[in-house]
JSON list of C-alpha atoms (C1' of nucleotides) in Angstrom, two decimals:
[
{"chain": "K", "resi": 213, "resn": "UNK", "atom": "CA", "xyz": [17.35, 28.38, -18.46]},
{"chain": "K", "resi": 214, "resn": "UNK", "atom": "CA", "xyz": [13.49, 28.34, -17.46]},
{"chain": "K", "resi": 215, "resn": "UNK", "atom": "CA", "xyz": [12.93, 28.36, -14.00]},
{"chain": "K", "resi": 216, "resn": "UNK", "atom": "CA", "xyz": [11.92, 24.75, -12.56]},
{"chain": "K", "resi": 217, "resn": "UNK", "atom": "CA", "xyz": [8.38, 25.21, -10.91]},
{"chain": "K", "resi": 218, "resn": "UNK", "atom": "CA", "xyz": [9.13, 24.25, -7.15]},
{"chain": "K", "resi": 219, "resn": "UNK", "atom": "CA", "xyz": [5.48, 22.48, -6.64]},
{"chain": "K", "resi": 220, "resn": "UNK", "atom": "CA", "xyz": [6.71, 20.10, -8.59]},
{"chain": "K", "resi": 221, "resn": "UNK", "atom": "CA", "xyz": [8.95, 18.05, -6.34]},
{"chain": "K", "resi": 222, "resn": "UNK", "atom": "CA", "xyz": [9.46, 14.95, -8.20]},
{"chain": "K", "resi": 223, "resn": "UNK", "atom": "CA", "xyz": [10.78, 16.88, -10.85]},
{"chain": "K", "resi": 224, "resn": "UNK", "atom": "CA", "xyz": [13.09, 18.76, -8.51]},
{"chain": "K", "resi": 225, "resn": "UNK", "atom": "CA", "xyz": [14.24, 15.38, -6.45]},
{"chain": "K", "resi": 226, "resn": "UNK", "atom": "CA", "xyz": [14.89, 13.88, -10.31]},
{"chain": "K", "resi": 227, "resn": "UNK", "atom": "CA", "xyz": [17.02, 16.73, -11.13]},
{"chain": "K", "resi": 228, "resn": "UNK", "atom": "CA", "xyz": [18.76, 16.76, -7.78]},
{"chain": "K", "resi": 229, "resn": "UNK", "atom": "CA", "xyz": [19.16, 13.45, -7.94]},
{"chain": "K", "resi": 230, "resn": "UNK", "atom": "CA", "xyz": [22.13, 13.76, -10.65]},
{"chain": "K", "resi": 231, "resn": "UNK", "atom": "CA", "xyz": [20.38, 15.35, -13.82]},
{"chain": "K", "resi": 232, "resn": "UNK", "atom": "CA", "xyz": [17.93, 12.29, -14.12]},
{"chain": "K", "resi": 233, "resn": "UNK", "atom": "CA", "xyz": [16.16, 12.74, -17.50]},
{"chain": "K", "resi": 234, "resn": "UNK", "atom": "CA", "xyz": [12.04, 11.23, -17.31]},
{"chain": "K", "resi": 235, "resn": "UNK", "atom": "CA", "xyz": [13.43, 8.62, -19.17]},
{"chain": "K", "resi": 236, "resn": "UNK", "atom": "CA", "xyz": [16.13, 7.44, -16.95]},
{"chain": "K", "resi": 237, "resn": "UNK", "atom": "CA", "xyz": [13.73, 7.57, -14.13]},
{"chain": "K", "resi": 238, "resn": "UNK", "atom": "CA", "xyz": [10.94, 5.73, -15.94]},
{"chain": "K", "resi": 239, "resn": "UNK", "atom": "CA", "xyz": [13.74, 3.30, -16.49]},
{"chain": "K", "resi": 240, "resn": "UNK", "atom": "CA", "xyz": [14.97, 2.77, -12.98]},
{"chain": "K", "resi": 241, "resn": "UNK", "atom": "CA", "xyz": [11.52, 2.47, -11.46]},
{"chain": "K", "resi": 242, "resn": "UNK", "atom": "CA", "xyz": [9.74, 0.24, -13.96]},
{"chain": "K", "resi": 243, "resn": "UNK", "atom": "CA", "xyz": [7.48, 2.52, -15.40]},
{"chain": "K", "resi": 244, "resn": "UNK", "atom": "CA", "xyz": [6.96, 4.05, -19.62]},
{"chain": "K", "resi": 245, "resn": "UNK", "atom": "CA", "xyz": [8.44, 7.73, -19.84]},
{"chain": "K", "resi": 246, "resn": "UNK", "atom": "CA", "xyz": [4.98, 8.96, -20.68]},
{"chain": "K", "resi": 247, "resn": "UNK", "atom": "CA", "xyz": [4.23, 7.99, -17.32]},
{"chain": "K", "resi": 248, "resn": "UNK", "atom": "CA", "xyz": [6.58, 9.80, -15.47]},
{"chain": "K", "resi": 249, "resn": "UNK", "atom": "CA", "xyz": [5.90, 12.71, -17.71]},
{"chain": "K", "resi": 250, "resn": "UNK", "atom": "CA", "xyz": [1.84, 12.34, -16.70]},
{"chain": "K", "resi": 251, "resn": "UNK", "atom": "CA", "xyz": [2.52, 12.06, -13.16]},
{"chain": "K", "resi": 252, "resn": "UNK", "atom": "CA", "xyz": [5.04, 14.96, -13.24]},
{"chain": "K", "resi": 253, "resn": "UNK", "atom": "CA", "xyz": [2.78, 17.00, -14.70]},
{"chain": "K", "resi": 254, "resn": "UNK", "atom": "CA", "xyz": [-0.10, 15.93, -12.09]},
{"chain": "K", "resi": 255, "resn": "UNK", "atom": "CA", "xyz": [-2.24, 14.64, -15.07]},
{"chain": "K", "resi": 256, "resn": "UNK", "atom": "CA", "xyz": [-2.47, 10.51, -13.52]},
{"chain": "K", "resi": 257, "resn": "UNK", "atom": "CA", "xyz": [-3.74, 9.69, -9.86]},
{"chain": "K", "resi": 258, "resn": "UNK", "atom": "CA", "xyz": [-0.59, 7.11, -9.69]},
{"chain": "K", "resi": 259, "resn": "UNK", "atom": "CA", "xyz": [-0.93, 3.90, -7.89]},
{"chain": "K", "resi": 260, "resn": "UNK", "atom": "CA", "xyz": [1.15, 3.86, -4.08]},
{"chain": "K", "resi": 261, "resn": "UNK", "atom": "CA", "xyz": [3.02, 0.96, -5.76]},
{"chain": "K", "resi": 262, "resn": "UNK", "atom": "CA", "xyz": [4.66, 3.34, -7.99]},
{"chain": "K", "resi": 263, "resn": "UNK", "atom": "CA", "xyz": [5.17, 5.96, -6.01]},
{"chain": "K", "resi": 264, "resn": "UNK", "atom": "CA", "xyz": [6.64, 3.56, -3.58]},
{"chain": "K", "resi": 265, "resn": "UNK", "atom": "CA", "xyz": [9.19, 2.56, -6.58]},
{"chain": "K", "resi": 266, "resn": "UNK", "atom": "CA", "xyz": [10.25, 6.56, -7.36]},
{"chain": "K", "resi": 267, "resn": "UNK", "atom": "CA", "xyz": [10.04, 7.65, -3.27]},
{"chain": "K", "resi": 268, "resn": "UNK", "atom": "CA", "xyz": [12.62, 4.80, -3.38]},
{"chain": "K", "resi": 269, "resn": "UNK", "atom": "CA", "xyz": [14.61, 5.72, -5.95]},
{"chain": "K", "resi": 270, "resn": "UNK", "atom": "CA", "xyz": [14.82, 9.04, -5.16]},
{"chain": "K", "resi": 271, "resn": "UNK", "atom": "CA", "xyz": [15.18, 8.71, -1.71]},
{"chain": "K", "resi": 272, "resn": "UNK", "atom": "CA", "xyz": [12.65, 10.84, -0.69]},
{"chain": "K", "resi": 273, "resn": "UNK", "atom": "CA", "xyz": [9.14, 10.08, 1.48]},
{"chain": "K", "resi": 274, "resn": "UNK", "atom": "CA", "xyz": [6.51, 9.47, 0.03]},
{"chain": "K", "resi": 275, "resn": "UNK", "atom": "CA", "xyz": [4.70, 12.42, 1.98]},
{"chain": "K", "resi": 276, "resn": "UNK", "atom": "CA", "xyz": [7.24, 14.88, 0.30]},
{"chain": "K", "resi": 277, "resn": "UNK", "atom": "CA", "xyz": [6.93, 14.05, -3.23]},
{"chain": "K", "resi": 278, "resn": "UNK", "atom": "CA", "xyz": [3.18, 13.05, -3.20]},
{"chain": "K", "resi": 279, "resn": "UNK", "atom": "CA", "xyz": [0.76, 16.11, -1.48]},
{"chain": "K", "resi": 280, "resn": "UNK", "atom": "CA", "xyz": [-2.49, 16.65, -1.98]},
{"chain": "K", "resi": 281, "resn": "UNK", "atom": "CA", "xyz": [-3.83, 19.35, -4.65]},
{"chain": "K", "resi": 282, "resn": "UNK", "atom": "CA", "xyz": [-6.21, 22.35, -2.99]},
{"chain": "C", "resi": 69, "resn": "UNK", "atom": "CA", "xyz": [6.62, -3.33, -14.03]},
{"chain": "C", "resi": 70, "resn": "UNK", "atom": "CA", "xyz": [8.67, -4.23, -11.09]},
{"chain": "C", "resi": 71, "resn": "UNK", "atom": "CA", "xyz": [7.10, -6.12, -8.30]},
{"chain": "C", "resi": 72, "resn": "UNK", "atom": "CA", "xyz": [7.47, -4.89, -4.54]},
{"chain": "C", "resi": 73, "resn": "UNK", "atom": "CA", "xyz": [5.47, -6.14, -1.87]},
{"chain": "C", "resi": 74, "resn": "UNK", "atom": "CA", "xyz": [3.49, -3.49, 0.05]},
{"chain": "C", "resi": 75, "resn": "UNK", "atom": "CA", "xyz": [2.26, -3.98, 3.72]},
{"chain": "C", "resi": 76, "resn": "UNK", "atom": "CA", "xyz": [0.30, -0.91, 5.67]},
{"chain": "C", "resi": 77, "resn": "UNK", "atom": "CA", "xyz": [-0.77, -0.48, 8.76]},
{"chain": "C", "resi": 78, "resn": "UNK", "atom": "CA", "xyz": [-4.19, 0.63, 8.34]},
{"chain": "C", "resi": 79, "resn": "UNK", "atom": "CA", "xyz": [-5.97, -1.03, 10.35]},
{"chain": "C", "resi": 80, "resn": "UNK", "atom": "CA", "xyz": [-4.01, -1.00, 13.26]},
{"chain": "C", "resi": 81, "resn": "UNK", "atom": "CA", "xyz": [-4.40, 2.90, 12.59]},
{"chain": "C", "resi": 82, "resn": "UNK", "atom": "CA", "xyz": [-7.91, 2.35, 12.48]},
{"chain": "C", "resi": 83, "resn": "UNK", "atom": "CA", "xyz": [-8.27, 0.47, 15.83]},
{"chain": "C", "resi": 84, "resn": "UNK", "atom": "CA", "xyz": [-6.59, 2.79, 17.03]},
{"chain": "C", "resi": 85, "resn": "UNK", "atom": "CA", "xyz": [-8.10, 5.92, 16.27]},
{"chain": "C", "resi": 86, "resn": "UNK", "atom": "CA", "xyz": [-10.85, 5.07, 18.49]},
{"chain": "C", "resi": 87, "resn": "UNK", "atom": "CA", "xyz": [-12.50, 1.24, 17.35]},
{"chain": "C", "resi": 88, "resn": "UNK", "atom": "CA", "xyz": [-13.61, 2.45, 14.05]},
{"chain": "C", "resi": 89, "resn": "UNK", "atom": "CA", "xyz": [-15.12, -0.43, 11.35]},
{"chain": "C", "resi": 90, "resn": "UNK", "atom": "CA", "xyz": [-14.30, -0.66, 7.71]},
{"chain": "C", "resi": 91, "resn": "UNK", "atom": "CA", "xyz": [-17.36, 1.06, 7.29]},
{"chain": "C", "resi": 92, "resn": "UNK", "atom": "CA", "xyz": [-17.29, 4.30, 9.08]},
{"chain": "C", "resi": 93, "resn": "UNK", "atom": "CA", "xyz": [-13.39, 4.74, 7.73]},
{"chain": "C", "resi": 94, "resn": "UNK", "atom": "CA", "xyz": [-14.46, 4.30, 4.11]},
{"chain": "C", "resi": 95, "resn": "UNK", "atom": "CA", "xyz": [-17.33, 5.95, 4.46]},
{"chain": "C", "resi": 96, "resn": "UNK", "atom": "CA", "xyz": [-15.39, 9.53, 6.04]},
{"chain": "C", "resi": 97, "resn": "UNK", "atom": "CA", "xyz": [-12.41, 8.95, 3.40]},
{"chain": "C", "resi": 98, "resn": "UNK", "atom": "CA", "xyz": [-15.28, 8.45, 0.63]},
{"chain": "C", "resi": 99, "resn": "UNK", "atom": "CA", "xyz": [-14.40, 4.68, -0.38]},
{"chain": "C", "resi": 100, "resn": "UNK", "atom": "CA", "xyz": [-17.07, 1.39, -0.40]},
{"chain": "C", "resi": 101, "resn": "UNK", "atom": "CA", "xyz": [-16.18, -0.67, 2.67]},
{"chain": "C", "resi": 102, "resn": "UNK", "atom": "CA", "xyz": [-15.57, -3.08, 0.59]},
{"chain": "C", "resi": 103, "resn": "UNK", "atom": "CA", "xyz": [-12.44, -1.33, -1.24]},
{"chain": "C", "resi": 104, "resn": "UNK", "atom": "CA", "xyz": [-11.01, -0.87, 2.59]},
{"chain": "C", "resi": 105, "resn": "UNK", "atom": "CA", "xyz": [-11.61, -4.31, 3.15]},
{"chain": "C", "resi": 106, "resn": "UNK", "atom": "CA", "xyz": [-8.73, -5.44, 0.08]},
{"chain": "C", "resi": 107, "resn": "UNK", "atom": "CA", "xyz": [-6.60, -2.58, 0.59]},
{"chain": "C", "resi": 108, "resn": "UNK", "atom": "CA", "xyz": [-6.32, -3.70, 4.44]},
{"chain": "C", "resi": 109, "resn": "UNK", "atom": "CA", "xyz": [-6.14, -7.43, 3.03]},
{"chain": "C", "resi": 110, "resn": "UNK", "atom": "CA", "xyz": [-3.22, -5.59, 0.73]},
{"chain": "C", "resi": 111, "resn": "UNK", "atom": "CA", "xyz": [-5.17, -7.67, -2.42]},
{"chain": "C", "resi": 112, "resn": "UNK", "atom": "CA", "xyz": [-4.93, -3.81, -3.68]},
{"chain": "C", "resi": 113, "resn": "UNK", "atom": "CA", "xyz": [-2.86, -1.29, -5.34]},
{"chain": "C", "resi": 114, "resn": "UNK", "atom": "CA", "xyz": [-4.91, 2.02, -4.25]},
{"chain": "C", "resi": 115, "resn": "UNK", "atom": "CA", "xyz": [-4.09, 5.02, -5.86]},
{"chain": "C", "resi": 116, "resn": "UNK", "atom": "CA", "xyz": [-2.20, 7.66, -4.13]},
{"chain": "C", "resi": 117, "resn": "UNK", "atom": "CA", "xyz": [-5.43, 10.06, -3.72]},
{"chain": "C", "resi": 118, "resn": "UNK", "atom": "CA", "xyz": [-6.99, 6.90, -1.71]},
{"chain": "C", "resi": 119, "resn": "UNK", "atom": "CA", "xyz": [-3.92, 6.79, 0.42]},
{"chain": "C", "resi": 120, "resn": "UNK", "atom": "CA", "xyz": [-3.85, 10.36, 1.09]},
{"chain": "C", "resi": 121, "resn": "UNK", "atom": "CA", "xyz": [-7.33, 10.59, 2.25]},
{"chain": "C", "resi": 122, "resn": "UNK", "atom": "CA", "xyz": [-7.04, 7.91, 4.40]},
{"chain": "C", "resi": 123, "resn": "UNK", "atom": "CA", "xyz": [-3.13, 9.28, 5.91]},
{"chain": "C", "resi": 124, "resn": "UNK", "atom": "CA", "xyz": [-5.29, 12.46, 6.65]},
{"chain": "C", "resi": 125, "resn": "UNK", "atom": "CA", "xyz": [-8.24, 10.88, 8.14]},
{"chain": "C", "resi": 126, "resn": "UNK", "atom": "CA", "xyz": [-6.35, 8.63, 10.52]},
{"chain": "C", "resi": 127, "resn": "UNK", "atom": "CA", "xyz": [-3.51, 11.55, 10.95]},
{"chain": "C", "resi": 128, "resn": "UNK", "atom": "CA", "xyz": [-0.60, 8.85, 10.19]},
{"chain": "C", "resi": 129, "resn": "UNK", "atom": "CA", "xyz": [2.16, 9.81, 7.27]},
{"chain": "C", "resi": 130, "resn": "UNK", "atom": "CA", "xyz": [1.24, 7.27, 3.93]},
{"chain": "C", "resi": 131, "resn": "UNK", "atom": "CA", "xyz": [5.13, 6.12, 4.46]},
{"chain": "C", "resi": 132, "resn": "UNK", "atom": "CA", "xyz": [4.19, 4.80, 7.75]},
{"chain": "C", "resi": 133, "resn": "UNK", "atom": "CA", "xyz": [0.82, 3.34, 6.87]},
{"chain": "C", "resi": 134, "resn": "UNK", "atom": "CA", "xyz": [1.59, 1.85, 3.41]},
{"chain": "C", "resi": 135, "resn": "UNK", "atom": "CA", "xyz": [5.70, 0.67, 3.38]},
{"chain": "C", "resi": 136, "resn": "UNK", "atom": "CA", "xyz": [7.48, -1.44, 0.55]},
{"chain": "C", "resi": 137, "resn": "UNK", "atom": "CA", "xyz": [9.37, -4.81, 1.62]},
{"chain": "C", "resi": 138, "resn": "UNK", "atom": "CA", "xyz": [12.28, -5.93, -0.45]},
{"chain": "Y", "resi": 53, "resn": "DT", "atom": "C1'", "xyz": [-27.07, -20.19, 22.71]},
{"chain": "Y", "resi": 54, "resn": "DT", "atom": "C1'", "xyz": [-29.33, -16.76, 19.45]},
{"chain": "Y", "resi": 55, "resn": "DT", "atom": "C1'", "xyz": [-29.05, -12.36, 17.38]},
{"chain": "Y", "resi": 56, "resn": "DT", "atom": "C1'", "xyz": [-26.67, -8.58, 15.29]},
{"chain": "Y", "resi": 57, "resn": "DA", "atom": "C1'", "xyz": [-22.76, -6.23, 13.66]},
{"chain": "Y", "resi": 58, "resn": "DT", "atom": "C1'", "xyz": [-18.65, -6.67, 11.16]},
{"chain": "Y", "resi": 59, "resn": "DT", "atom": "C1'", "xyz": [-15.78, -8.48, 7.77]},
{"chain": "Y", "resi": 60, "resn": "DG", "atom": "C1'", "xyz": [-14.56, -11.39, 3.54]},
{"chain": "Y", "resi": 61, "resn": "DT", "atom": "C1'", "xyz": [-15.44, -12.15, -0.99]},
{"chain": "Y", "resi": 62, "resn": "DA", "atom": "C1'", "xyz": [-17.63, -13.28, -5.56]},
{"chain": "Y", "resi": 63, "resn": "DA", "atom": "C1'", "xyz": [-19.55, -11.60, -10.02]},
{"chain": "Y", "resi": 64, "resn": "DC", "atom": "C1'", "xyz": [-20.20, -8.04, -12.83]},
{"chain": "Y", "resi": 65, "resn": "DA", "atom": "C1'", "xyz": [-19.89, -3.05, -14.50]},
{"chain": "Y", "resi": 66, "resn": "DT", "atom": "C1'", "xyz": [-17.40, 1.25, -14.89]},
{"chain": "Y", "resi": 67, "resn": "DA", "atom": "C1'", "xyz": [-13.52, 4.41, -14.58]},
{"chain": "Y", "resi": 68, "resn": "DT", "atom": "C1'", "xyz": [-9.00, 5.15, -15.19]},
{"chain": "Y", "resi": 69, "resn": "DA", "atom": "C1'", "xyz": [-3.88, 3.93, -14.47]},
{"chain": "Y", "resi": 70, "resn": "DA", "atom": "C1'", "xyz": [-0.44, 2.41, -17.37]},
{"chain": "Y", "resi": 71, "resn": "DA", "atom": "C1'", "xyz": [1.49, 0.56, -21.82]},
{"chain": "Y", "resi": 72, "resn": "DT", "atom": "C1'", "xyz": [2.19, 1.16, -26.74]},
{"chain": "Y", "resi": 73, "resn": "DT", "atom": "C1'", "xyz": [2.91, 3.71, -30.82]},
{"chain": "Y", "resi": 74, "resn": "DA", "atom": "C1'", "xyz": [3.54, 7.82, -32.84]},
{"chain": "Y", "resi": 75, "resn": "DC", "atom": "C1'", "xyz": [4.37, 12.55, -33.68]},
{"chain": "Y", "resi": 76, "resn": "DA", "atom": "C1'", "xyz": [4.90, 17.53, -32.16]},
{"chain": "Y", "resi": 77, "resn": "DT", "atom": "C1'", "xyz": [7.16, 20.76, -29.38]},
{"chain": "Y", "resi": 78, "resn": "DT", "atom": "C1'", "xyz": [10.67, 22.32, -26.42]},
{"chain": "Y", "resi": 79, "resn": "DT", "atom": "C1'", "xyz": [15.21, 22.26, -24.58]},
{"chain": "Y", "resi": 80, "resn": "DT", "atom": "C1'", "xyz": [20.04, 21.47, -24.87]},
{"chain": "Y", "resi": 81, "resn": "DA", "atom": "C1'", "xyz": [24.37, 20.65, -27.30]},
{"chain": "Y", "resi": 82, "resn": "DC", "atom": "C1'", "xyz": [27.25, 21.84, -31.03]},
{"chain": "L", "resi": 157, "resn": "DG", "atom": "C1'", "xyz": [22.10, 29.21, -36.42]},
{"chain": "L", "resi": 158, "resn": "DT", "atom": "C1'", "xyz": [21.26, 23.71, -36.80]},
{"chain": "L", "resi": 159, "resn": "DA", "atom": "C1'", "xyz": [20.83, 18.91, -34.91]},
{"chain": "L", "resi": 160, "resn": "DA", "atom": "C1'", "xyz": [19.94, 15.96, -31.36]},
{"chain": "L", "resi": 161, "resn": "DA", "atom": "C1'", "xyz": [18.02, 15.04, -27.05]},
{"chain": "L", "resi": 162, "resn": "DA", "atom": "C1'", "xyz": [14.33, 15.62, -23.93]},
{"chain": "L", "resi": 163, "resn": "DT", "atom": "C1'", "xyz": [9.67, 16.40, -23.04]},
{"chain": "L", "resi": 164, "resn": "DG", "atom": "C1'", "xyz": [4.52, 16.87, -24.05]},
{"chain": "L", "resi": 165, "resn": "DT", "atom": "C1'", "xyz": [0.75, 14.69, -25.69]},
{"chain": "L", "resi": 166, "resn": "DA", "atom": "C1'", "xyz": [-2.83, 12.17, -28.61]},
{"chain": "L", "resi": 167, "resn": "DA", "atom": "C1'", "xyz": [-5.08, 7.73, -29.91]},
{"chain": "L", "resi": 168, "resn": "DT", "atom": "C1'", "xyz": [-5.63, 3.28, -28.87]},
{"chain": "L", "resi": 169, "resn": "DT", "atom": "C1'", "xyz": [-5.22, -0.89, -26.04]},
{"chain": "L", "resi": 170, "resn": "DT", "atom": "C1'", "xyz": [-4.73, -3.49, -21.75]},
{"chain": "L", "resi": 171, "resn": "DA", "atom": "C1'", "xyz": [-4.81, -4.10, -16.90]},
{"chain": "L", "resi": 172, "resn": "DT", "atom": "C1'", "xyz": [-6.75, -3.14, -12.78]},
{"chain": "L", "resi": 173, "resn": "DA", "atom": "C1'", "xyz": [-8.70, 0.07, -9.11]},
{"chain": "L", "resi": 174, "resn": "DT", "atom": "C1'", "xyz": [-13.12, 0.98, -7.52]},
{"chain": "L", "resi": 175, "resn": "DG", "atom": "C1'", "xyz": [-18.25, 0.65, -7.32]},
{"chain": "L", "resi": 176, "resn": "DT", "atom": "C1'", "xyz": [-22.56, -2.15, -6.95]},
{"chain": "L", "resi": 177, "resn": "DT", "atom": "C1'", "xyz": [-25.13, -5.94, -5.45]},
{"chain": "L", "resi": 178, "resn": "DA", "atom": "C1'", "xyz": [-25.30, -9.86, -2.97]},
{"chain": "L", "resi": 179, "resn": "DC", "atom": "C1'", "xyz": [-24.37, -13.46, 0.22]},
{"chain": "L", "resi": 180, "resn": "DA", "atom": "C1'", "xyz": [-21.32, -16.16, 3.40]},
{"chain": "L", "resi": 181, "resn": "DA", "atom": "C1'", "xyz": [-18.42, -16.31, 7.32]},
{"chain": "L", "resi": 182, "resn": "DT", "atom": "C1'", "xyz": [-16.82, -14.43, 11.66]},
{"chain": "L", "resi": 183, "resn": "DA", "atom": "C1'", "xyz": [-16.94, -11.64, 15.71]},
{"chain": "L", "resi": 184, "resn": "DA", "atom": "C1'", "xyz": [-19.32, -9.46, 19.19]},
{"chain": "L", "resi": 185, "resn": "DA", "atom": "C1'", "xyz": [-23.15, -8.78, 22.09]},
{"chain": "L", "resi": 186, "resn": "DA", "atom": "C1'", "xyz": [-27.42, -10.02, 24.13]}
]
DNA sequence: TTTTATTGTAACATATAAATTACATTTTAC
DNA sequence: GTAAAATGTAATTTATATGTTACAATAAAA
């Protein structure tokens, strides 16, 4: 299996959050799978609304899922 | 997409990092004052690269200064 | 009070987040 | 191996975050 890239921590906290496909979280949260797949990859600037909706979902701060790029 | 209310704390954060205005906060995290002025009225959805420039500037975690109400 | 700084907000323009539709590619299951 | 599921992504549309300009309304200071 490829190796999950650890920056990527909404992706991690979907997976560890029971094997969450981007559609099931798009789903849950209220927002298109294309979405989810943008703002995993770091291609959208989301709004704090959303990530309010996913840090709640996946039960994680927002400051852990959200950091800024260098 | 879902609805969730969303109250922050900014400007108490602001007072309190020594009396600063609108202005001089949007002006160091590179926003019009006028853009601080809604998202402290909370007539805004900022992005999460707004948030994060202002949690750094005023040194305050985004889930303190921008939290979700059921 | 009068003056000045600060904040609220309206109208309009621009940039882009997010939705929609669709298809390609990759991963996983069989 | 093949088939299905999951993911990436492009083109287009819609909604809205943000900027610009401007002026009104408060707050603060004199």
């Amino acid at each position: 299996m490829k190796e999950i890239s650890v920056k990527n921590k909404v992706k991690l906290a979907r997976i560890e959050k029971g094997n969450l496909t981007q559609g099931e979280l798009a789903k849950s949260v209220g927002v298109t799978r294309q979405t989810m797949s943008l703002i995993e990859a770091q291609k959208y600037n989301p709004t704090i609304k959303v990530c309010l909706l996913i840090s709640k979902y996946l039960e994680r701060p927002i400051d852990e899922l959200f950091w800024a790029e260098e």
